Amino acid sequence: WVNRQIITYFVRLTFSDIFRKKPDDLGMYLLYDVAHNIAKFERYTIEG
């Protein structure tokens, strides 16, 4: 899990550099796989 988060972090930074936008403005989200053939989006409310 951590590898995906680190890779996503650096991909966002790279795209941010290329497109000259803040990482949060790029709309890039990490998609977690549940099993080898299932994927789903999940939303979490953190601190509020």
PDB file of C-alpha atoms in Angstrom:
ATOM      1  CA  TRP A   1       0.000   0.000   0.000  1.00  0.00           C
ATOM      2  CA  VAL A   2       2.750   2.421   0.904  1.00  0.00           C
ATOM      3  CA  ASN A   3       4.518   1.938  -2.440  1.00  0.00           C
ATOM      4  CA  ARG A   4       1.373   3.013  -4.289  1.00  0.00           C
ATOM      5  CA  GLN A   5       1.023   6.077  -2.102  1.00  0.00           C
ATOM      6  CA  ILE A   6       4.646   7.069  -2.672  1.00  0.00           C
ATOM      7  CA  ILE A   7       4.398   6.498  -6.421  1.00  0.00           C
ATOM      8  CA  THR A   8       1.161   8.514  -6.550  1.00  0.00           C
ATOM      9  CA  TYR A   9       2.778  11.321  -4.563  1.00  0.00           C
ATOM     10  CA  PHE A  10       5.695  11.623  -6.986  1.00  0.00           C
ATOM     11  CA  VAL A  11       3.470  11.283 -10.068  1.00  0.00           C
ATOM     12  CA  ARG A  12       1.339  14.165  -8.746  1.00  0.00           C
ATOM     13  CA  LEU A  13       4.442  16.272  -8.158  1.00  0.00           C
ATOM     14  CA  THR A  14       5.722  15.539 -11.652  1.00  0.00           C
ATOM     15  CA  PHE A  15       2.388  16.352 -13.307  1.00  0.00           C
ATOM     16  CA  SER A  16       2.173  19.461 -11.141  1.00  0.00           C
ATOM     17  CA  ASP A  17       5.541  20.558 -12.487  1.00  0.00           C
ATOM     18  CA  ILE A  18       4.635  19.817 -16.099  1.00  0.00           C
ATOM     19  CA  PHE A  19       1.173  21.411 -16.070  1.00  0.00           C
ATOM     20  CA  ARG A  20       2.080  24.180 -13.614  1.00  0.00           C
ATOM     21  CA  LYS A  21      -0.865  23.458 -11.333  1.00  0.00           C
ATOM     22  CA  LYS A  22      -1.084  22.627  -7.666  1.00  0.00           C
ATOM     23  CA  PRO A  23      -1.189  18.852  -7.086  1.00  0.00           C
ATOM     24  CA  ASP A  24      -4.650  19.158  -5.491  1.00  0.00           C
ATOM     25  CA  ASP A  25      -5.986  20.939  -8.597  1.00  0.00           C
ATOM     26  CA  LEU A  26      -5.033  18.083 -10.926  1.00  0.00           C
ATOM     27  CA  GLY A  27      -7.873  15.807  -9.790  1.00  0.00           C
ATOM     28  CA  MET A  28      -5.614  12.767  -9.558  1.00  0.00           C
ATOM     29  CA  TYR A  29      -6.770  10.197  -7.046  1.00  0.00           C
ATOM     30  CA  LEU A  30      -5.328   6.913  -5.895  1.00  0.00           C
ATOM     31  CA  LEU A  31      -7.460   3.937  -6.881  1.00  0.00           C
ATOM     32  CA  TYR A  32      -7.006   0.929  -4.623  1.00  0.00           C
ATOM     33  CA  ASP A  33      -7.473  -2.562  -5.949  1.00  0.00           C
ATOM     34  CA  VAL A  34      -9.449  -4.897  -3.710  1.00  0.00           C
ATOM     35  CA  ALA A  35      -8.469  -8.141  -5.408  1.00  0.00           C
ATOM     36  CA  HIS A  36      -6.641  -9.032  -8.586  1.00  0.00           C
ATOM     37  CA  ASN A  37      -9.750  -8.493 -10.698  1.00  0.00           C
ATOM     38  CA  ILE A  38     -11.874  -6.040  -8.694  1.00  0.00           C
ATOM     39  CA  ALA A  39     -11.390  -2.296  -8.315  1.00  0.00           C
ATOM     40  CA  LYS A  40     -13.561   0.318  -6.654  1.00  0.00           C
ATOM     41  CA  PHE A  41     -13.554   3.967  -5.664  1.00  0.00           C
ATOM     42  CA  GLU A  42     -13.857   4.776  -1.969  1.00  0.00           C
ATOM     43  CA  ARG A  43     -14.475   8.141  -0.319  1.00  0.00           C
ATOM     44  CA  TYR A  44     -13.416   8.940   3.207  1.00  0.00           C
ATOM     45  CA  THR A  45     -14.071  11.963   5.369  1.00  0.00           C
ATOM     46  CA  ILE A  46     -10.976  12.740   7.389  1.00  0.00           C
ATOM     47  CA  GLU A  47     -11.061  15.238  10.242  1.00  0.00           C
ATOM     48  CA  GLY A  48     -14.534  16.505   9.584  1.00  0.00           C
TER      49      GLY A  48
END
